[in-house]
Tab-separated table of C-alpha atoms in Angstrom:
chain	number	residue	atom	x	y	z
A	139	MET	CA	0.000	0.000	0.000
A	140	GLY	CA	1.241	3.438	-0.922
A	141	ARG	CA	-0.140	5.651	1.860
A	142	PRO	CA	-1.730	3.303	4.394
A	143	LEU	CA	-3.854	4.530	7.288
A	144	LYS	CA	-5.882	2.510	9.778
A	145	VAL	CA	-9.058	4.390	10.678
A	146	ALA	CA	-12.177	3.831	12.756
A	147	ALA	CA	-15.676	5.154	13.154
A	148	ALA	CA	-16.586	5.075	16.848
A	149	GLN	CA	-20.311	4.440	17.036
A	150	VAL	CA	-21.907	5.401	20.355
A	151	GLY	CA	-25.124	3.718	21.461
A	152	ALA	CA	-28.016	5.142	23.443
A	153	VAL	CA	-27.331	8.173	25.660
A	154	HIS	CA	-30.402	9.168	27.629
A	155	ARG	CA	-31.403	12.558	28.958
A	156	THR	CA	-30.514	11.229	32.408
A	157	THR	CA	-27.161	9.656	31.420
A	158	SER	CA	-24.310	11.269	33.323
A	159	ARG	CA	-21.406	12.858	31.521
A	160	ALA	CA	-19.037	10.681	33.581
A	161	GLU	CA	-20.681	7.534	32.218
A	162	VAL	CA	-20.426	8.824	28.651
A	163	LEU	CA	-16.742	9.696	29.096
A	164	ASP	CA	-16.015	6.207	30.461
A	165	ARG	CA	-17.599	4.687	27.358
A	166	LEU	CA	-15.710	6.991	24.988
A	167	ILE	CA	-12.397	6.277	26.674
A	168	LYS	CA	-13.013	2.534	26.373
A	169	LEU	CA	-13.558	3.002	22.629
A	170	LEU	CA	-10.247	4.874	22.441
A	171	GLU	CA	-8.462	2.096	24.296
A	172	ASP	CA	-9.977	-0.578	22.050
A	173	ALA	CA	-8.937	1.404	18.969
A	174	ALA	CA	-5.357	1.724	20.201
A	175	LYS	CA	-5.167	-2.027	20.844
A	176	GLN	CA	-6.052	-2.568	17.177
A	177	GLU	CA	-3.419	-0.044	15.995
A	178	VAL	CA	-5.942	2.471	14.696
A	179	LYS	CA	-4.493	5.949	14.096
A	180	LEU	CA	-7.619	8.069	13.460
A	181	VAL	CA	-10.957	7.714	15.275
A	182	VAL	CA	-14.071	9.648	14.262
A	183	PHE	CA	-16.793	10.117	16.910
A	184	PRO	CA	-20.414	11.259	16.459
A	185	GLU	CA	-22.138	14.627	16.587
A	186	THR	CA	-22.750	16.053	20.120
A	187	THR	CA	-20.996	13.007	21.534
A	188	PHE	CA	-20.669	14.020	25.185
A	189	THR	CA	-24.434	14.276	25.827
A	190	THR	CA	-27.753	13.048	24.536
A	191	PHE	CA	-28.987	14.767	21.374
A	192	PHE	CA	-30.686	17.592	23.245
A	193	PRO	CA	-32.174	19.492	20.225
A	194	ARG	CA	-34.988	16.938	20.215
A	195	TYR	CA	-36.300	18.436	23.476
A	196	TYR	CA	-38.089	21.722	24.112
A	197	ILE	CA	-36.015	22.869	27.091
A	198	THR	CA	-37.225	25.815	29.153
A	199	ASP	CA	-34.789	25.484	32.055
A	200	ASP	CA	-31.718	27.608	31.272
A	201	ALA	CA	-29.471	25.645	33.621
A	202	GLU	CA	-30.362	22.331	31.987
A	203	LEU	CA	-29.854	23.762	28.520
A	204	ALA	CA	-26.442	25.203	29.445
A	205	SER	CA	-25.362	21.808	30.803
A	206	TYR	CA	-25.385	20.330	27.291
A	207	TYR	CA	-22.720	22.726	25.967
A	208	GLU	CA	-18.973	22.937	26.499
A	209	LEU	CA	-17.950	26.463	27.488
A	210	GLU	CA	-15.001	27.408	25.301
A	211	THR	CA	-13.696	30.946	25.775
A	212	ALA	CA	-10.367	32.767	25.979
A	213	GLU	CA	-10.426	32.085	29.719
A	214	THR	CA	-11.215	28.354	29.520
A	215	GLY	CA	-8.892	27.669	26.590
A	216	PRO	CA	-9.669	25.155	23.823
A	217	ILE	CA	-12.079	22.261	24.262
A	218	THR	CA	-9.156	19.935	24.939
A	219	ARG	CA	-8.421	21.790	28.192
A	220	THR	CA	-11.962	22.268	29.508
A	221	LYS	CA	-12.537	20.455	32.783
A	222	LYS	CA	-15.636	18.442	31.878
A	223	VAL	CA	-14.083	16.626	28.897
A	224	LYS	CA	-10.315	17.003	29.341
A	225	ALA	CA	-9.967	13.344	30.350
A	226	PHE	CA	-11.098	12.219	26.893
A	227	PHE	CA	-8.516	14.306	25.045
A	228	ASP	CA	-5.762	13.419	27.507
A	229	LYS	CA	-6.426	9.726	26.893
A	230	ALA	CA	-6.405	10.183	23.102
A	231	GLN	CA	-3.005	11.916	23.277
A	232	GLN	CA	-1.667	9.307	25.683
A	233	LEU	CA	-2.625	6.623	23.154
A	234	GLY	CA	-1.353	8.636	20.171
A	235	LEU	CA	-4.749	8.722	18.463
A	236	ASP	CA	-5.989	11.501	16.194
A	237	VAL	CA	-9.668	12.110	16.935
A	238	GLN	CA	-12.586	14.026	15.539
A	239	ILE	CA	-15.441	14.547	17.983
A	240	GLY	CA	-18.624	16.626	17.973
A	241	TYR	CA	-20.076	18.709	20.819
A	242	GLY	CA	-22.250	21.707	21.637
A	243	GLU	CA	-19.945	24.726	21.754
A	244	ASP	CA	-20.709	27.788	23.900
A	245	THR	CA	-18.358	30.691	23.164
A	246	GLY	CA	-20.016	33.002	25.661
A	247	ASN	CA	-21.287	35.010	22.687
A	248	GLY	CA	-22.933	32.261	20.665
A	249	ARG	CA	-23.647	28.549	20.604
A	250	TYR	CA	-22.715	26.198	17.768
A	251	ASN	CA	-22.930	22.539	16.768
A	252	THR	CA	-19.201	21.915	16.495
A	253	ALA	CA	-16.598	19.262	15.748
A	254	VAL	CA	-12.862	19.431	16.360
A	255	TYR	CA	-10.028	17.402	14.891
A	256	VAL	CA	-7.268	16.899	17.466
A	257	SER	CA	-3.713	15.662	16.946
A	258	GLY	CA	-2.735	12.480	18.745
A	259	LYS	CA	0.881	13.641	18.780
A	260	THR	CA	0.572	17.083	20.335
A	261	GLY	CA	-2.971	17.252	21.663
A	262	ASP	CA	-3.508	20.422	19.623
A	263	VAL	CA	-6.726	21.242	17.794
A	264	LEU	CA	-5.780	21.029	14.116
A	265	ASN	CA	-9.169	22.230	12.892
A	266	LYS	CA	-12.590	23.262	14.141
A	267	TYR	CA	-15.775	22.973	12.087
A	268	ARG	CA	-19.209	24.391	12.895
A	269	LYS	CA	-22.309	22.797	11.359
A	270	ILE	CA	-23.649	24.923	8.519
A	271	HIS	CA	-26.929	23.287	7.443
A	272	LEU	CA	-29.084	23.332	10.588
A	273	PRO	CA	-32.309	21.343	10.086
A	274	GLY	CA	-35.688	21.694	11.767
A	275	SER	CA	-37.368	24.760	13.220
A	276	MET	CA	-37.257	27.346	15.993
A	277	GLU	CA	-40.469	26.076	17.595
A	278	PRO	CA	-41.414	22.504	18.570
A	279	PHE	CA	-43.858	20.491	16.518
A	280	ASP	CA	-45.738	19.835	19.767
A	281	LEU	CA	-44.978	19.238	23.461
A	282	ASP	CA	-45.785	15.519	23.503
A	283	PRO	CA	-42.751	13.871	25.178
A	284	ASN	CA	-42.917	11.067	22.604
A	285	THR	CA	-42.431	13.500	19.701
A	286	THR	CA	-38.930	13.816	18.258
A	287	ASN	CA	-38.576	17.544	17.734
A	288	GLN	CA	-35.698	19.096	15.795
A	289	LEU	CA	-34.752	22.418	17.392
A	290	GLU	CA	-31.197	22.973	16.186
A	291	LYS	CA	-32.194	26.345	14.775
A	292	ARG	CA	-33.304	27.299	18.295
A	293	TYR	CA	-30.208	26.080	20.120
A	294	PHE	CA	-27.394	26.756	17.610
A	295	LEU	CA	-26.223	29.470	15.269
A	296	PRO	CA	-25.315	28.425	11.705
A	297	GLY	CA	-21.645	27.596	11.317
A	298	ASP	CA	-19.414	30.473	10.248
A	299	TYR	CA	-16.120	28.760	9.411
A	300	GLY	CA	-17.081	27.499	5.971
A	301	PHE	CA	-15.688	24.299	4.470
A	302	GLN	CA	-11.970	24.628	5.120
A	303	ALA	CA	-9.788	21.588	4.466
A	304	PHE	CA	-6.566	21.032	6.412
A	305	ARG	CA	-3.559	18.757	6.603
A	306	ALA	CA	-3.446	16.166	9.379
A	307	SER	CA	0.277	16.669	9.902
A	308	SER	CA	0.210	14.284	12.854
A	309	LEU	CA	-0.291	11.423	10.372
A	310	LYS	CA	2.379	12.520	7.881
A	311	ASP	CA	4.961	9.868	8.752
A	312	ILE	CA	2.395	7.059	8.782
A	313	CYS	CA	1.101	8.089	5.369
A	314	GLY	CA	4.323	7.888	3.408
A	315	GLY	CA	5.565	11.391	4.183
A	316	SER	CA	2.469	13.161	2.812
A	317	SER	CA	-0.086	14.430	5.356
A	318	PRO	CA	-3.693	13.412	4.670
A	319	ILE	CA	-5.954	16.210	3.449
A	320	VAL	CA	-9.017	16.187	5.712
A	321	GLY	CA	-12.485	17.741	5.616
A	322	GLN	CA	-15.273	17.813	8.183
A	323	LEU	CA	-19.076	17.714	8.038
A	324	ILE	CA	-21.730	17.238	10.706
A	325	CYS	CA	-24.913	15.209	10.196
A	326	ASN	CA	-27.312	17.164	7.943
A	327	ASP	CA	-24.367	18.742	6.106
A	328	ARG	CA	-23.780	15.383	4.432
A	329	ARG	CA	-27.077	15.719	2.565
A	330	TRP	CA	-25.973	18.910	0.795
A	331	ALA	CA	-23.690	18.600	-2.239
A	332	GLU	CA	-22.125	22.047	-1.836
A	333	GLY	CA	-19.928	21.182	1.127
A	334	TRP	CA	-18.618	18.009	-0.469
A	335	ARG	CA	-17.649	19.833	-3.650
A	336	CYS	CA	-15.931	22.605	-1.665
A	337	TYR	CA	-13.807	19.885	-0.111
A	338	GLY	CA	-13.309	18.107	-3.430
A	339	LEU	CA	-11.879	21.344	-4.821
A	340	GLN	CA	-9.301	21.321	-2.021
A	341	GLY	CA	-8.198	17.756	-2.749
A	342	VAL	CA	-9.671	16.232	0.412
A	343	GLU	CA	-8.810	12.561	0.849
A	344	VAL	CA	-10.606	11.797	4.135
A	345	LEU	CA	-13.982	13.292	5.028
A	346	CYS	CA	-14.984	12.905	8.701
A	347	CYS	CA	-18.677	13.085	9.584
A	348	GLY	CA	-20.452	12.441	12.881
A	349	TYR	CA	-24.254	12.373	13.065
A	350	ASN	CA	-27.427	11.825	15.081
A	351	THR	CA	-30.104	10.751	12.613
A	352	THR	CA	-33.570	9.967	13.875
A	353	ALA	CA	-35.140	6.708	12.757
A	354	TYR	CA	-38.666	8.063	13.191
A	355	ALA	CA	-39.709	11.709	12.858
A	356	PRO	CA	-42.646	12.095	10.424
A	357	GLN	CA	-43.348	15.652	11.645
A	358	LEU	CA	-39.823	16.648	10.622
A	359	TRP	CA	-39.800	14.883	7.275
A	360	GLY	CA	-43.295	15.773	6.051
A	361	GLY	CA	-44.890	13.321	3.649
A	362	ASP	CA	-46.742	10.284	4.984
A	363	GLN	CA	-47.592	10.999	8.632
A	364	ASN	CA	-48.749	7.387	9.062
A	365	ILE	CA	-45.478	5.815	7.949
A	366	SER	CA	-44.609	2.727	9.964
A	367	ARG	CA	-41.545	2.756	12.196
A	368	GLU	CA	-40.052	-0.081	10.157
A	369	LYS	CA	-40.447	1.806	6.866
A	370	ALA	CA	-39.154	5.040	8.410
A	371	TYR	CA	-36.031	3.249	9.661
A	372	GLU	CA	-35.472	1.714	6.236
A	373	GLU	CA	-35.820	5.088	4.499
A	374	ALA	CA	-33.504	6.871	6.947
A	375	MET	CA	-30.792	4.257	6.451
A	376	PHE	CA	-31.203	4.340	2.677
A	377	HIS	CA	-30.836	8.104	2.426
A	378	HIS	CA	-27.880	8.152	4.828
A	379	LYS	CA	-25.958	5.644	2.734
A	380	LEU	CA	-27.087	7.152	-0.568
A	381	VAL	CA	-25.651	10.610	0.080
A	382	VAL	CA	-22.394	9.408	1.623
A	383	GLN	CA	-21.614	6.832	-1.045
A	384	ALA	CA	-22.584	9.146	-3.914
A	385	HIS	CA	-20.609	12.165	-2.703
A	386	ALA	CA	-17.553	10.150	-1.688
A	387	TYR	CA	-17.534	8.829	-5.264
A	388	THR	CA	-18.115	12.151	-7.045
A	389	ASN	CA	-15.362	13.811	-5.019
A	390	SER	CA	-12.940	10.864	-4.981
A	391	MET	CA	-12.448	10.687	-1.224
A	392	PHE	CA	-12.804	8.309	1.682
A	393	CYS	CA	-15.556	9.070	4.160
A	394	ILE	CA	-15.727	7.965	7.801
A	395	THR	CA	-19.206	8.327	9.300
A	396	ALA	CA	-19.863	7.817	13.027
A	397	ALA	CA	-23.377	7.448	14.440
A	398	ARG	CA	-24.967	8.183	17.774
A	399	SER	CA	-27.421	5.313	17.634
A	400	GLY	CA	-29.803	3.321	19.792
A	401	ASN	CA	-33.114	4.212	21.415
A	402	ASP	CA	-32.610	7.296	23.594
A	403	ASP	CA	-34.981	7.513	26.577
A	404	GLY	CA	-36.635	4.354	25.252
A	405	ARG	CA	-38.630	6.416	22.735
A	406	HIS	CA	-36.286	8.345	20.447
A	407	PRO	CA	-34.679	5.840	18.024
A	408	LEU	CA	-31.562	6.770	16.061
A	409	ILE	CA	-30.157	4.867	13.093
A	410	PRO	CA	-26.724	3.221	13.208
A	411	GLY	CA	-24.972	2.956	9.828
A	412	SER	CA	-21.496	3.951	10.962
A	413	MET	CA	-19.292	3.121	8.013
A	414	ILE	CA	-16.146	3.700	6.044
A	415	VAL	CA	-16.700	4.383	2.341
A	416	ASP	CA	-13.978	4.362	-0.308
A	417	PRO	CA	-13.445	6.817	-3.214
A	418	GLU	CA	-15.405	4.555	-5.551
A	419	GLY	CA	-18.439	4.766	-3.269
A	420	HIS	CA	-18.151	1.250	-1.855
A	421	ILE	CA	-18.764	0.515	1.831
A	422	VAL	CA	-15.594	-1.185	3.063
A	423	ALA	CA	-16.674	-1.523	6.718
A	424	GLU	CA	-20.005	-1.004	8.479
A	425	SER	CA	-21.481	-1.259	11.981
A	426	LYS	CA	-23.261	-4.452	12.940
A	427	THR	CA	-25.123	-3.236	16.052
A	428	GLU	CA	-26.827	-0.147	17.486
A	429	ASP	CA	-24.482	-0.145	20.497
A	430	ASP	CA	-21.019	1.237	21.209
A	431	GLU	CA	-18.894	-0.236	18.432
A	432	LEU	CA	-15.712	0.388	16.490
A	433	VAL	CA	-15.902	0.116	12.703
A	434	ILE	CA	-12.332	-0.324	11.472
A	435	ALA	CA	-10.641	-0.416	8.078
A	436	GLU	CA	-7.129	-0.026	6.741
A	437	ILE	CA	-7.300	2.330	3.795
A	438	ASP	CA	-4.791	3.540	1.211
A	439	LEU	CA	-5.049	7.252	0.461
A	440	ASP	CA	-3.487	6.655	-2.957
A	441	ASP	CA	-6.819	5.062	-3.908
A	442	CYS	CA	-8.148	8.616	-4.272
A	443	LYS	CA	-5.894	9.237	-7.248
A	444	GLN	CA	-7.909	7.352	-9.858
A	445	GLY	CA	-10.997	9.485	-9.443
A	446	LYS	CA	-9.128	12.750	-8.865
A	447	GLU	CA	-6.950	12.272	-11.946
A	448	ARG	CA	-9.507	10.665	-14.283
A	449	THR	CA	-13.303	10.629	-13.974
A	450	PHE	CA	-13.506	13.541	-11.533
A	451	ASN	CA	-10.464	15.534	-12.585
A	452	LEU	CA	-12.078	18.782	-11.480
A	453	GLY	CA	-9.553	21.102	-13.067
A	454	LYS	CA	-9.939	19.388	-16.428
A	455	HIS	CA	-13.673	18.756	-16.678
A	456	ARG	CA	-15.557	21.315	-14.574
A	457	ARG	CA	-17.273	24.326	-16.168
A	458	PRO	CA	-17.511	26.844	-13.303
A	459	GLU	CA	-18.664	29.604	-15.648
A	460	MET	CA	-21.906	27.624	-15.996
A	461	TYR	CA	-22.561	27.206	-12.266
A	462	GLY	CA	-23.422	30.775	-11.292
A	463	ARG	CA	-26.949	29.878	-10.218
A	464	LEU	CA	-25.535	27.762	-7.380
A	465	VAL	CA	-24.410	30.867	-5.498
A	466	GLU	CA	-26.761	33.472	-6.980
A	467	GLU	CA	-29.973	31.783	-5.788
A	468	GLY	CA	-30.725	31.061	-2.141
A	469	GLY	CA	-33.780	28.960	-2.948
A	470	VAL	CA	-35.832	27.482	-5.758
A	471	LYS	CA	-36.742	29.889	-8.577
A	472	PRO	CA	-38.729	28.080	-11.282
A	473	PRO	CA	-38.872	29.410	-14.842
A	474	PRO	CA	-41.951	31.535	-15.570
A	475	GLU	CA	-45.136	29.871	-16.800
A	476	ILE	CA	-45.827	30.458	-20.491
């Protein structure tokens, strides 16, 4: 293999509203330890990994809401140094593991759905990404505790860092002297082609994406409000795989997706589907459960070359002068009726 890299998606099973942060950290650290035993070098964790997926709840208690975020200011320092989660990052550095992990970020001036990529060599944050495509609404669908609401627009600001690729210099020596080019997305971002192509234009080789995807939320999706839970689960899994496999292929990159899965609170099911997809769009490894699980594959970054140099040679085949509508229009604008 030309530029080998052993990677893992760290799937995290059910985390209830009542689950303590200490319990979650213990589970995450065990996943790190298991990954190190299997000589993994990069581990991707889900969206908002340290807590339950709180945007499903209509929360009126300010103290409870604040408890779901990590306060990250000039005074606290970066997320890797904050008291509530420092143990996780210390363990990753001790084991020499690069990690991407998602969390609710509170800057003191705004709150974001965020993911950081942290070096296993130095413990430094190599890149921070804030979720751009926030789904759902500002107000709940209803106050029935069995309803899965989607209130990210209420609890987060849209990401403001854009789609900026970076070099994972911590993996340079492992990957034949050439640092992997990495991009980041969070959950709903994976459904939108624009972010993928922004990364494709920067030569990204590994796309890291954590997610919480509901297995049953007809109020959110629209359409058939009487859809069965079995059919809803099937559709959610299909669309998850569809977008990841298609966009990994059309941008000639590997993608590592990590799910928060399981049945939170016994009534809010989330799909699994943690997987590693290659630049041809094939699933090379996939989760087998809805519990805490490592999905591991040894990949070769040189496998990106075929697509980048041939079928999807962007510099050779794209026609950007024809794509103006993509940035000129914010929404659908049909042609006039004749």
